[in-house]
Short mmCIF file of C-alpha atoms and ligand atoms in Angstrom, two decimals:
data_model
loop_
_atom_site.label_atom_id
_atom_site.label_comp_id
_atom_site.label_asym_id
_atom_site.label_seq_id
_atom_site.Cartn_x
_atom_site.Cartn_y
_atom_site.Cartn_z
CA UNK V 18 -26.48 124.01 134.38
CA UNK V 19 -23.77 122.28 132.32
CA UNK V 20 -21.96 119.71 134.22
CA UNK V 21 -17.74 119.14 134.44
CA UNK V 22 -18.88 115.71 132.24
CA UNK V 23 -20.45 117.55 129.70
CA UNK V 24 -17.73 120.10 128.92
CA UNK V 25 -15.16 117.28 128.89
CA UNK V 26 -16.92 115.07 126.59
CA UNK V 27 -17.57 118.25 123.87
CA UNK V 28 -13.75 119.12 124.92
CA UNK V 29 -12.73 114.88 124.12
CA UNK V 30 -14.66 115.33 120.35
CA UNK V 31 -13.30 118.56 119.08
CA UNK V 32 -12.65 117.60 115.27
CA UNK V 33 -9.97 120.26 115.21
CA UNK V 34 -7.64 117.59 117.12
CA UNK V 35 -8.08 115.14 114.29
CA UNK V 36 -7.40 117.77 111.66
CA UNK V 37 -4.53 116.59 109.19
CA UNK V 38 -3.42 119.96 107.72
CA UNK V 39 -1.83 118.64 104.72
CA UNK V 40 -5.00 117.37 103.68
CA UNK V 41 -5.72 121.20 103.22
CA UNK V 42 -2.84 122.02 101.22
CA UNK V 43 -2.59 118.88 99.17
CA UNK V 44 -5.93 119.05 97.84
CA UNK V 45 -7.05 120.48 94.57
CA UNK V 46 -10.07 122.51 94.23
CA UNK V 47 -12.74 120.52 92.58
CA UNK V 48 -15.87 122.79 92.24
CA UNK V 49 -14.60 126.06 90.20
CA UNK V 50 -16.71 127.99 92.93
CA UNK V 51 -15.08 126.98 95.35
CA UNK V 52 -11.33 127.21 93.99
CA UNK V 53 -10.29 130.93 93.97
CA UNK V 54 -9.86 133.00 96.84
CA UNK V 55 -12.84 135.16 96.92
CA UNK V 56 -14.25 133.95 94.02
CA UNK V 57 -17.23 132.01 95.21
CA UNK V 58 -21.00 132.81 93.57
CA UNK V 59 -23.38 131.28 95.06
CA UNK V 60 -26.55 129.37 93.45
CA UNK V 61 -28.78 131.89 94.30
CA UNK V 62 -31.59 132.42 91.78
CA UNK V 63 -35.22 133.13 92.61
CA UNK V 64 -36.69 132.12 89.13
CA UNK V 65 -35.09 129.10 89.04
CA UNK V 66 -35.85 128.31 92.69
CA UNK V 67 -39.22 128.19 91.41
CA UNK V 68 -40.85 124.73 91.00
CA UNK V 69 -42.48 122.59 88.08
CA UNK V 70 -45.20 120.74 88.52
CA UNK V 71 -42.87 117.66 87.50
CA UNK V 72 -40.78 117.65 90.31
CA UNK V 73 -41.10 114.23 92.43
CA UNK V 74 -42.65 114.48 95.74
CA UNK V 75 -39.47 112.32 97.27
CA UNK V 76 -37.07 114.28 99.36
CA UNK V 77 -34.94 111.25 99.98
CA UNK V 78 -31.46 112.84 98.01
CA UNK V 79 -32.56 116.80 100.16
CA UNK V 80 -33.18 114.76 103.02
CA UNK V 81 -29.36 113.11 102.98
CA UNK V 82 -27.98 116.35 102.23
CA UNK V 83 -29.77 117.82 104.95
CA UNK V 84 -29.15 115.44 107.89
CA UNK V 85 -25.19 115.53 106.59
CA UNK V 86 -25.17 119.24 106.94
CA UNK V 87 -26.56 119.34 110.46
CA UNK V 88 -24.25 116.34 111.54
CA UNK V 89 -21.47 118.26 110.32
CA UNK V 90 -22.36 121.50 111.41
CA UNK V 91 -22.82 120.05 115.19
CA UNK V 92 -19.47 119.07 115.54
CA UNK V 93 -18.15 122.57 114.48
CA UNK V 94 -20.09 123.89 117.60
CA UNK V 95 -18.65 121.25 119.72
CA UNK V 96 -15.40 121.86 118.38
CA UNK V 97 -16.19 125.85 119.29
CA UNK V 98 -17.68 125.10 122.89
CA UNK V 99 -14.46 124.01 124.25
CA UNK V 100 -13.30 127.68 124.41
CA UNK V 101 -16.38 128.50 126.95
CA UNK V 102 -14.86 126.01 129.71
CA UNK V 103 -13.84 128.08 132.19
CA UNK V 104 -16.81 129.77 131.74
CA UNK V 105 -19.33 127.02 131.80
CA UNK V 106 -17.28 126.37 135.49
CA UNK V 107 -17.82 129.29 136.38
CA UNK V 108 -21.32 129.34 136.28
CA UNK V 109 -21.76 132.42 135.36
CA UNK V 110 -25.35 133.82 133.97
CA UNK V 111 -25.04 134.22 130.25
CA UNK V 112 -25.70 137.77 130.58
CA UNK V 113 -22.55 138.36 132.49
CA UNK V 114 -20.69 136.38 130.17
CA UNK V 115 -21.36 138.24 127.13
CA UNK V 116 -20.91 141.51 128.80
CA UNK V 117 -17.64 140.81 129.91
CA UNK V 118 -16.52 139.22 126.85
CA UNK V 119 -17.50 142.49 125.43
CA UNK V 120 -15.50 145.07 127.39
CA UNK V 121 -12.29 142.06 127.99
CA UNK V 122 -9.24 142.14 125.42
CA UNK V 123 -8.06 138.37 124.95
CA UNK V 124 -9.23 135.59 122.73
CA UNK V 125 -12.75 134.91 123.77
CA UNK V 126 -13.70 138.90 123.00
CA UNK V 127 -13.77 137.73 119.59
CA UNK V 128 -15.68 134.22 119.69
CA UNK V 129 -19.40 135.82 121.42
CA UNK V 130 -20.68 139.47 120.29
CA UNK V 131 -23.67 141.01 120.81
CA UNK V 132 -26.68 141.35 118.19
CA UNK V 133 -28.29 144.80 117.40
CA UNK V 134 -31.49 143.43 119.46
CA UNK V 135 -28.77 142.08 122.35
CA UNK V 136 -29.01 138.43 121.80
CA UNK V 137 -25.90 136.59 121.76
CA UNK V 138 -24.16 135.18 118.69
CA UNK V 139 -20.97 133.62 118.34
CA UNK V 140 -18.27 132.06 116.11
CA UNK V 141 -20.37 129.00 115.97
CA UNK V 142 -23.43 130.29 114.95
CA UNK V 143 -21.64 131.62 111.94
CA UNK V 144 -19.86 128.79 111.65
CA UNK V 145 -22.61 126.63 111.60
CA UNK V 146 -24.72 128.55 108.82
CA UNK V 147 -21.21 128.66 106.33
CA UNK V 148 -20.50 125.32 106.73
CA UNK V 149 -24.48 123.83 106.39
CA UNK V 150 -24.86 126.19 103.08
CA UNK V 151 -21.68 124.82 102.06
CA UNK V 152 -22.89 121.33 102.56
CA UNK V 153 -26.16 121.42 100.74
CA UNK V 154 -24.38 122.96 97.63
CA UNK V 155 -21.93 120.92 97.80
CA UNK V 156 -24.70 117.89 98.22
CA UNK V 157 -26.90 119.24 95.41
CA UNK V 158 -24.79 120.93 92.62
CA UNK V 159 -27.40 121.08 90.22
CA UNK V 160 -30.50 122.32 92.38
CA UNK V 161 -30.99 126.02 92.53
CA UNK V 162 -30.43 127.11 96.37
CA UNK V 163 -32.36 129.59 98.12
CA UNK V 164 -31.92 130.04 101.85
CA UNK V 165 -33.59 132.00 104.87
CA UNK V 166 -30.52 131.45 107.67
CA UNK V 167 -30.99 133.72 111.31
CA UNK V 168 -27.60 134.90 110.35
CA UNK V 169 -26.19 137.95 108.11
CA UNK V 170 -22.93 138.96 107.75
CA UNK V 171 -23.16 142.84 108.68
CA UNK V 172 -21.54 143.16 112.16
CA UNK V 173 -18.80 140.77 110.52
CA UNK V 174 -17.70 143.50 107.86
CA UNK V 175 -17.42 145.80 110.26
CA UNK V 176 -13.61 146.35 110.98
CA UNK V 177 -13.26 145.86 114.42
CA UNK V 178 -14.95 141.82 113.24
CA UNK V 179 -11.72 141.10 111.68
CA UNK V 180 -9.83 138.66 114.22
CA UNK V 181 -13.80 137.18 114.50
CA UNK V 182 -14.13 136.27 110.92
CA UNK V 183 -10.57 134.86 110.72
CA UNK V 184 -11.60 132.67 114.06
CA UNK V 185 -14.98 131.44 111.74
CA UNK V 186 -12.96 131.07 108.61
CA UNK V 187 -10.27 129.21 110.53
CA UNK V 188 -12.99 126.74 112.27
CA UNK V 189 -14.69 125.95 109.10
CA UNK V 190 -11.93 125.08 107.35
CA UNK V 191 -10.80 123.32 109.94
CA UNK V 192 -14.31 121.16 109.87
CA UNK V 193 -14.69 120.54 106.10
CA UNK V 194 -10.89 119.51 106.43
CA UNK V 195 -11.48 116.84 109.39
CA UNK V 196 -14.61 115.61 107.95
CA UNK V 197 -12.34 114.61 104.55
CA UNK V 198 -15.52 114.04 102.21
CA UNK V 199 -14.49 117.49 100.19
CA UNK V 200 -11.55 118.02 98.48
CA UNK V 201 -11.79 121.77 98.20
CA UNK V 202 -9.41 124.75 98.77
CA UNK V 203 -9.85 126.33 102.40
CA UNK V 204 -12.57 128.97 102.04
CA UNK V 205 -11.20 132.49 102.19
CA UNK V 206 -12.31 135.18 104.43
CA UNK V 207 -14.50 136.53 101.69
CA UNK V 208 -16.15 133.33 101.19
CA UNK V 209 -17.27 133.09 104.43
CA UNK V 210 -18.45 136.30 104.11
CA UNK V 211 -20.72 135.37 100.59
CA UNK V 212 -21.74 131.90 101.81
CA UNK V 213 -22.91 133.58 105.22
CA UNK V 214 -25.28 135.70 102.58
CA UNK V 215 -26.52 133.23 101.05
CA UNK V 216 -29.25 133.15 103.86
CA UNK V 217 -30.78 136.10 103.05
CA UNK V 218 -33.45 134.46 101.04
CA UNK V 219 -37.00 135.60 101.82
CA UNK V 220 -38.84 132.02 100.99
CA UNK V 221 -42.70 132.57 100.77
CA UNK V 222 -45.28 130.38 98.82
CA UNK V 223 -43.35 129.68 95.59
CA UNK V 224 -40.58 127.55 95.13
CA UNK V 225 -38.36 125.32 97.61
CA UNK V 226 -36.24 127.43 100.19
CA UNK V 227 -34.17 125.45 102.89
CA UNK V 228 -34.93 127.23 106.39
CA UNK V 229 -31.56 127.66 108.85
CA UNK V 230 -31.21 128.28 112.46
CA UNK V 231 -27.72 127.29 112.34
CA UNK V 232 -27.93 127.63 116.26
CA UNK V 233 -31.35 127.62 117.88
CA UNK V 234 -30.91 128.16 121.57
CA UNK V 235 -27.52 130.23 121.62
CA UNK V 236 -27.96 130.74 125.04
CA UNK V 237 -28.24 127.38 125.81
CA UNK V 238 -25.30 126.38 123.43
CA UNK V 239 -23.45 129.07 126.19
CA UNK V 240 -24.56 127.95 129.28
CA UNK V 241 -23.45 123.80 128.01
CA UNK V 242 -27.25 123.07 128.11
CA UNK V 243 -29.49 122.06 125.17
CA UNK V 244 -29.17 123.41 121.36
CA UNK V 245 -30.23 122.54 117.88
CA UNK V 246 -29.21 123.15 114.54
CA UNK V 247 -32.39 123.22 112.68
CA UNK V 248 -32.54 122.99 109.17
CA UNK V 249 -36.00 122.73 107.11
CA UNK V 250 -37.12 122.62 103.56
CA UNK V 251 -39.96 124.71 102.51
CA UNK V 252 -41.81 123.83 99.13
CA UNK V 253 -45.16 125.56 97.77
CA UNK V 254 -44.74 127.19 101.48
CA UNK V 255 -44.87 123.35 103.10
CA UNK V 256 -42.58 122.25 105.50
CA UNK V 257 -41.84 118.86 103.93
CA UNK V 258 -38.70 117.90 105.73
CA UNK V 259 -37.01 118.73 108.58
CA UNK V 260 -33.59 117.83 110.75
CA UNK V 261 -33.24 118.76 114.11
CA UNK V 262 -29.53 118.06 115.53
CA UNK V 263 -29.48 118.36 119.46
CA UNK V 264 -25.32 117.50 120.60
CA UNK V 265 -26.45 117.79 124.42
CA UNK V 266 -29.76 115.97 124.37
CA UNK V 267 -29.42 112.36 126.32
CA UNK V 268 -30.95 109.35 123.83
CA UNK V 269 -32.89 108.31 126.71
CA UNK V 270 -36.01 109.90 127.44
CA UNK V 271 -35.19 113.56 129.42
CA UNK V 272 -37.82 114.53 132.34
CA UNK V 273 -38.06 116.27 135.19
CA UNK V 274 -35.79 113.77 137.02
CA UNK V 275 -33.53 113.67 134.64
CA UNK V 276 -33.47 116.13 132.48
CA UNK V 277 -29.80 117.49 133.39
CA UNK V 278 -28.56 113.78 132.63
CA UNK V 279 -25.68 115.17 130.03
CA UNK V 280 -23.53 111.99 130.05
CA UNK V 281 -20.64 110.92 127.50
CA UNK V 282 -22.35 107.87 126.33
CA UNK V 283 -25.53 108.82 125.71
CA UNK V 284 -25.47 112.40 124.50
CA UNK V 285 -26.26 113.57 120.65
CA UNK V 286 -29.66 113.05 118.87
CA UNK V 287 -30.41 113.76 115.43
CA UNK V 288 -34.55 113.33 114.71
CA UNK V 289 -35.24 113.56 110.81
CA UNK V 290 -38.66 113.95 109.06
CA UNK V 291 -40.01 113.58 105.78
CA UNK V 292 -43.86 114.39 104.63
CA UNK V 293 -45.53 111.33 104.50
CA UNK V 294 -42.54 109.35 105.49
CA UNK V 295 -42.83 109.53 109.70
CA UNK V 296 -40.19 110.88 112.06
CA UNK V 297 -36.82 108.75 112.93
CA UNK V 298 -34.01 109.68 115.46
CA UNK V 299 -30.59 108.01 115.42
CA UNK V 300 -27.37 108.81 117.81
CA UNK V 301 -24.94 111.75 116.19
CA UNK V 302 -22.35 109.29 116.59
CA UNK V 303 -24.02 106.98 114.53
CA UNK V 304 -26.93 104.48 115.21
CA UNK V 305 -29.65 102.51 113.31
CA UNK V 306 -32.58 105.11 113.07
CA UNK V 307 -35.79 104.08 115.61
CA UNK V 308 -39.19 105.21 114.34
CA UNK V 309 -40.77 107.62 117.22
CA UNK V 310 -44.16 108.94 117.81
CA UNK V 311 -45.26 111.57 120.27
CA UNK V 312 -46.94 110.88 123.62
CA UNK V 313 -50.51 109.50 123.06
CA UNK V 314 -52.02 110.07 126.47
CA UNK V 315 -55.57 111.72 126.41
CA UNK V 316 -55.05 113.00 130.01
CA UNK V 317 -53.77 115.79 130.70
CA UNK V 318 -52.42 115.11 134.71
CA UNK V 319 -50.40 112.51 133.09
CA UNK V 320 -49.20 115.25 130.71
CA UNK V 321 -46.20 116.95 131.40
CA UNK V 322 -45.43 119.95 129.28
CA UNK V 323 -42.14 121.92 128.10
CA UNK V 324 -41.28 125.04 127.67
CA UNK V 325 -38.45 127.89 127.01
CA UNK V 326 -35.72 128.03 129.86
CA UNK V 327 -35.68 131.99 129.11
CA UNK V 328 -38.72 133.48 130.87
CA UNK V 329 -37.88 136.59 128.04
CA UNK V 330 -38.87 134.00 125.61
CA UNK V 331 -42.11 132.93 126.82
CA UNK V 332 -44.02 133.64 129.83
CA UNK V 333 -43.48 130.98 132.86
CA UNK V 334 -46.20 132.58 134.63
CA UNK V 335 -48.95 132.09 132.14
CA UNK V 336 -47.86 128.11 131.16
CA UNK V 337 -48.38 127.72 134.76
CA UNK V 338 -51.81 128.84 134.73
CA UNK V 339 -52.49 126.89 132.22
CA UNK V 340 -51.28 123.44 133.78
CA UNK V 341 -53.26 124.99 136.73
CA UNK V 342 -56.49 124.45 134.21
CA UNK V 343 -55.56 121.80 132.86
CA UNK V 344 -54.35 119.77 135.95
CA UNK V 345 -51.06 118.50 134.76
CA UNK V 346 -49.31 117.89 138.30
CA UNK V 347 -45.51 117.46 136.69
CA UNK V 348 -43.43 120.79 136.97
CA UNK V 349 -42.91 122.34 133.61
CA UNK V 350 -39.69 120.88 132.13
CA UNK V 351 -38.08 124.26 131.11
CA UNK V 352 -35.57 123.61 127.86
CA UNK V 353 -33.38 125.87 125.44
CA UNK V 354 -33.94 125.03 121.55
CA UNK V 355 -36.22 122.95 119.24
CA UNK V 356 -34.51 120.67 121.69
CA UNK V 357 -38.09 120.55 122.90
CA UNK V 358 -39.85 119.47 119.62
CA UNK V 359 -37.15 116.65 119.65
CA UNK V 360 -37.88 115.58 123.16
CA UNK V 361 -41.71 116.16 122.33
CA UNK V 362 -41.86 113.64 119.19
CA UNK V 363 -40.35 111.09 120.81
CA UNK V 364 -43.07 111.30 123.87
CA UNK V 365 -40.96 112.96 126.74
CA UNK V 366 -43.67 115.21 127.58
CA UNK V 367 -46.78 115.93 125.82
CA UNK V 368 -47.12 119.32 125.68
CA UNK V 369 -45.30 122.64 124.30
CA UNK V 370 -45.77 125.89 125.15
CA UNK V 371 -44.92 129.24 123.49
CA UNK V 372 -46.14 132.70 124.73
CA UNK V 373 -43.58 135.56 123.66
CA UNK V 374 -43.96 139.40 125.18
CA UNK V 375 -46.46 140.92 123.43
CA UNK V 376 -45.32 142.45 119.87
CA UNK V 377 -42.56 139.47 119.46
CA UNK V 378 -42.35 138.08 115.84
CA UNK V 379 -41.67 134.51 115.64
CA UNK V 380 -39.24 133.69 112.82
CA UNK V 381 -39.76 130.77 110.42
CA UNK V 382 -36.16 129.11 111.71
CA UNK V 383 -37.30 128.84 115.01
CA UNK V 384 -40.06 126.36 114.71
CA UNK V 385 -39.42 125.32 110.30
CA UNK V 386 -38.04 121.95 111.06
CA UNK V 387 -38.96 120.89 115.29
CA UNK V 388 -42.79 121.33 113.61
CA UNK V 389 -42.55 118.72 110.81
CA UNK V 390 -40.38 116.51 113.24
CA UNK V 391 -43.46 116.53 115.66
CA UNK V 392 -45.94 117.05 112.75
CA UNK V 393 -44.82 113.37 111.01
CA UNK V 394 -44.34 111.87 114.86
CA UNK V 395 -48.22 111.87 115.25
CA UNK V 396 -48.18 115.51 116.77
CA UNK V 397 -49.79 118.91 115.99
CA UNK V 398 -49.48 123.05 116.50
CA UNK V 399 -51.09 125.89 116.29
CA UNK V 400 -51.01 129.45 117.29
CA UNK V 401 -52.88 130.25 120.59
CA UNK V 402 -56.27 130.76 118.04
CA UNK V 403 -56.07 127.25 116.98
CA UNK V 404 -54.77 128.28 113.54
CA UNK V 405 -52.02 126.06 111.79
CA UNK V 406 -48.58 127.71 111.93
CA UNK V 407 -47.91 128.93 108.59
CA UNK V 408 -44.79 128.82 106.80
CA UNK V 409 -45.14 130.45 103.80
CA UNK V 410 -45.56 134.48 104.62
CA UNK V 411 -41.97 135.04 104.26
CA UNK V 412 -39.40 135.12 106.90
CA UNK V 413 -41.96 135.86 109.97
CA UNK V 414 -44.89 133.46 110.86
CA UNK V 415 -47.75 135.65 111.16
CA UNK V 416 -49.84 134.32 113.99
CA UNK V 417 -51.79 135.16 116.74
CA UNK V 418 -50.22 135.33 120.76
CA UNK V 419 -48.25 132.17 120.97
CA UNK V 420 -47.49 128.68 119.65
CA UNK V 421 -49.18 125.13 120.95
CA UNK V 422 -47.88 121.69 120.07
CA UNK V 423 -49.15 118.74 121.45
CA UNK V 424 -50.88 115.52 120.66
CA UNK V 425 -54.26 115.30 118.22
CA UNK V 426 -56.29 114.17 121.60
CA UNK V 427 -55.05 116.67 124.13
CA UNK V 428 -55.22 119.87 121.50
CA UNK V 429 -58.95 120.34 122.23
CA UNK V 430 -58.57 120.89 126.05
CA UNK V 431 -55.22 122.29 125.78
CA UNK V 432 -56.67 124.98 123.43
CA UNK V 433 -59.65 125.78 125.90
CA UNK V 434 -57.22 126.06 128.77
CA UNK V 435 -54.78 128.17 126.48
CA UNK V 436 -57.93 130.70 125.57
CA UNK V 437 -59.30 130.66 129.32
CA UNK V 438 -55.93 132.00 130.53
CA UNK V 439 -55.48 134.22 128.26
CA UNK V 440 -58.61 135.78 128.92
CA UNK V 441 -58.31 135.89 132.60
CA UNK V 442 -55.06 137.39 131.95
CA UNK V 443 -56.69 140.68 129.65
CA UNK V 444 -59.09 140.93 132.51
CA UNK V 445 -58.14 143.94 134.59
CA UNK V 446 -57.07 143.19 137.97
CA UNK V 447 -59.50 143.87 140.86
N1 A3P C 11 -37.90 138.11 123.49
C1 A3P C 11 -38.04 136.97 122.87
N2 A3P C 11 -39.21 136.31 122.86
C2 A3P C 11 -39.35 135.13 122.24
N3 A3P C 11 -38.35 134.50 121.58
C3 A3P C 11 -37.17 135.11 121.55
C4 A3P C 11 -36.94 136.35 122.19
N4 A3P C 11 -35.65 136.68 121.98
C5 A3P C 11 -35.12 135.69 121.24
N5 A3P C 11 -36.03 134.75 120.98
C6 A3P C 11 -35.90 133.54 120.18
O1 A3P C 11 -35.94 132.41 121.01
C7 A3P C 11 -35.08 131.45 120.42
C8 A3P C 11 -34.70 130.43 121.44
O2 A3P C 11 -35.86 129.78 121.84
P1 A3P C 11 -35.96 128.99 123.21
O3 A3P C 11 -36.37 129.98 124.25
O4 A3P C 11 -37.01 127.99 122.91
O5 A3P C 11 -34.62 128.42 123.47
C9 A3P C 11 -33.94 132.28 119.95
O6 A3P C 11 -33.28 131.57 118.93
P2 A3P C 11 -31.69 131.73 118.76
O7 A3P C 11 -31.07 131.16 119.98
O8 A3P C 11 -31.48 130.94 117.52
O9 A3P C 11 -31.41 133.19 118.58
C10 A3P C 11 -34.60 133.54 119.43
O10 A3P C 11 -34.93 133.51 118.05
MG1 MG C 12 -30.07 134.15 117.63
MG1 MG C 13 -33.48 130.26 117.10
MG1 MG C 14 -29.98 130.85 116.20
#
């Protein structure tokens, strides 16, 4: 549950309050597709998103780009959460919230809709993809750009979505203004709209393709608990770098004392991983990066293990038979987001695990970047077969029951324990 400190401290750090609006109208348009209302093309081309075998193997300038975009793109949802506060006091489910919102006339009807499969998504999720696609073209002008984002602009065309997209344009702009690095013209409705399309990129085994989940864990982001934007970079169907931005996860280690510990000092992580190159995490505000590694305990009582806050998203009863097997004696810390690979590479629990309904297809945004973050920490996944999660089969990972990430030592008996359960679970009951 989000505490009265949370919501403050998102509430103290809304960039719209530093916003100097004659930076926006003094500044001239200095990318041409940028500078006309509605005239924005973006670098979208699937030949030349194709590699050569001369690229370098560094990611260093992708990986600045990258870790800019998400930095950014967290303090638009900040900025955005402050709107939820008498909500978040409220306590009300997120359920009720969205339902209301939906039949209410006012403000908020316009800031949370919901999706054609129910889920939740609001002005920040938009928000967030706009202004990361933005970023990275922005960041890398002459590298062709192909994108797989969660988001698509559909509902927003609709036109009943007008006072919504004004709210998105208006927050954007209101970022990229705050933020000062570029000296653009305010986007225009209709380039939200474009840039928002921009993510319709089907990535696959050829090529690089950046992979967006511009908000991983909206219902978390709702509630004032944990949230990520999650931005990876496919190549040859790889993962080869990955930023996770978490604005509500403590820099201490989170557990099941402390997991709720959302305080105004030591809030905001940003973890950042590069093939080959390890995983680092530095403060969102700004800190020297540390180095971190995942848990390396080979026992699995010591072992605590995390997994989705939403029982909808994975099955609470059958993790628990699991840490039955296995004998892990912690509770299950129970997290929204790739909050949890964060929190997992750094060695606050050892275990993650994933077990959708039956007939759920994971999408490649959901795991793209928390996987290479744990990956270059010293960690490993799989699907509940012990096959490696595979990236490159489009927008879907094609695997088999549910997803396991843990340590190189504990995989073996977490596996077993994984397999045994899920047997005794197809056995018919007596
Ligand atoms: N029925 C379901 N089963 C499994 N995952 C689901 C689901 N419905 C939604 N999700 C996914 O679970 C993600 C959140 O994961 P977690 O439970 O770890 O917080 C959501 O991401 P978004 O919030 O980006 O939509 C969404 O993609
Ligand atoms: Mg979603
Ligand atoms: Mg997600
Ligand atoms: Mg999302």
């Amino acid at each position: 549950m989000a505490s009265i400190t949370a919501v403050a401290r998102l509430v103290n750090i809304n960039p719209s309050s530093k916003l100097n609006p004659s930076l926006v109208s003094a500044t001239k348009p200095l990318f041409t597709f940028f500078s006309l209302k509605s005239s924005y093309s973006p670098i979208v081309s699937s030949s030349a998103a194709s590699l050569t075998s001369s690229r370098a193997m560094s990611y260093d300038k992708q990986l600045i780009a990258a870790k800019k975009a998400a930095s950014l793109a967290s303090l638009l949802c900040q900025a955005s959460f402050s709107i939820y506060l008498s909500y978040l006091i409220a306590r009300k489910p997120v359920e009720m919230i969205v339902s209301e919102l939906n039949v209410q006339k006012g403000l908020l009807q316009s800031d949370v809709q919901s999706k054609s499969d129910k889920s939740p998504v609001t002005v920040a999720d938009y928000g967030s993809q706009v202004l990361v696609s933005f970023v990275l073209q922005q960041e890398l002008p002459s590298q062709a750009f192909s994108l797989v984002a969660e988001e698509d602009s559909g509902d927003l065309r609709k036109e009943d979505s007008q006072e919504t997209l004004q709210r998105i344009t208006k927050l954007v702009n209101d970022t990229i203004a705050s933020d000062g690095t570029y000296k653009v013209s305010p986007l225009s409705e209709s380039d939200v709209l474009t840039i928002i399309d921009c993510g319709t990129s089907e990535g696959g085994s050829n090529g690089q393709h950046w992979v967006l989940d511009p908000i991983d864990g909206t219902k978390g982001f709702l509630r004032g608990d944990q949230y990520a934007i999650a931005l990876g970079l496919l190549d040859e169907g790889k993962v080869v770098l990955g930023v996770l931005a978490c604005p509500n996860l403590p820099l201490e280690s989170i557990n099941n004392k402390n997991q709720n510990t959302l305080t105004k000092s030591s809030s905001g992580c940003l973890f950042y991983a590069q093939l080959s190159c390890g995983t680092y995490m530095e403060s969102l505000a700004g800190s020297p990066p540390v180095k971190v590694h995942v848990s390396d305990t080979e026992n699995p009582e010591e072992a605590s293990f995390f997994e989705s806050y939403e029982a909808a998203h994975s099955s609470h009863s059958l993790s628990g038979s699991i840490a039955q097997k296995l004998g892990v004696k912690a509770p299950p810390v129970r997290i929204d987001s790739q909050a949890k690979y964060g929190a997992l590479s750094r060695g606050d629990g050892a275990i993650y695990l994933r077990f959708p309904n039956k007939g759920y297809r994971e999408k490649i945004w959901d795991h793209a970047a928390g996987y290479i973050v744990v990956a270059e920490a010293g960690g490993v996944a799989s699907d509940a077969s012990g096959k490696p999660l595979d990236f490159s089969k489009g927008r879907y990972l094609d695997l088999d029951t549910g997803i396991i990430v843990t340590n190189r030592k504990l995989m073996p008996a977490v596996l077993k324990a994984v397999q045994d359960s899920l047997k005794e679970q197809a056995l018919p009951s007596l």
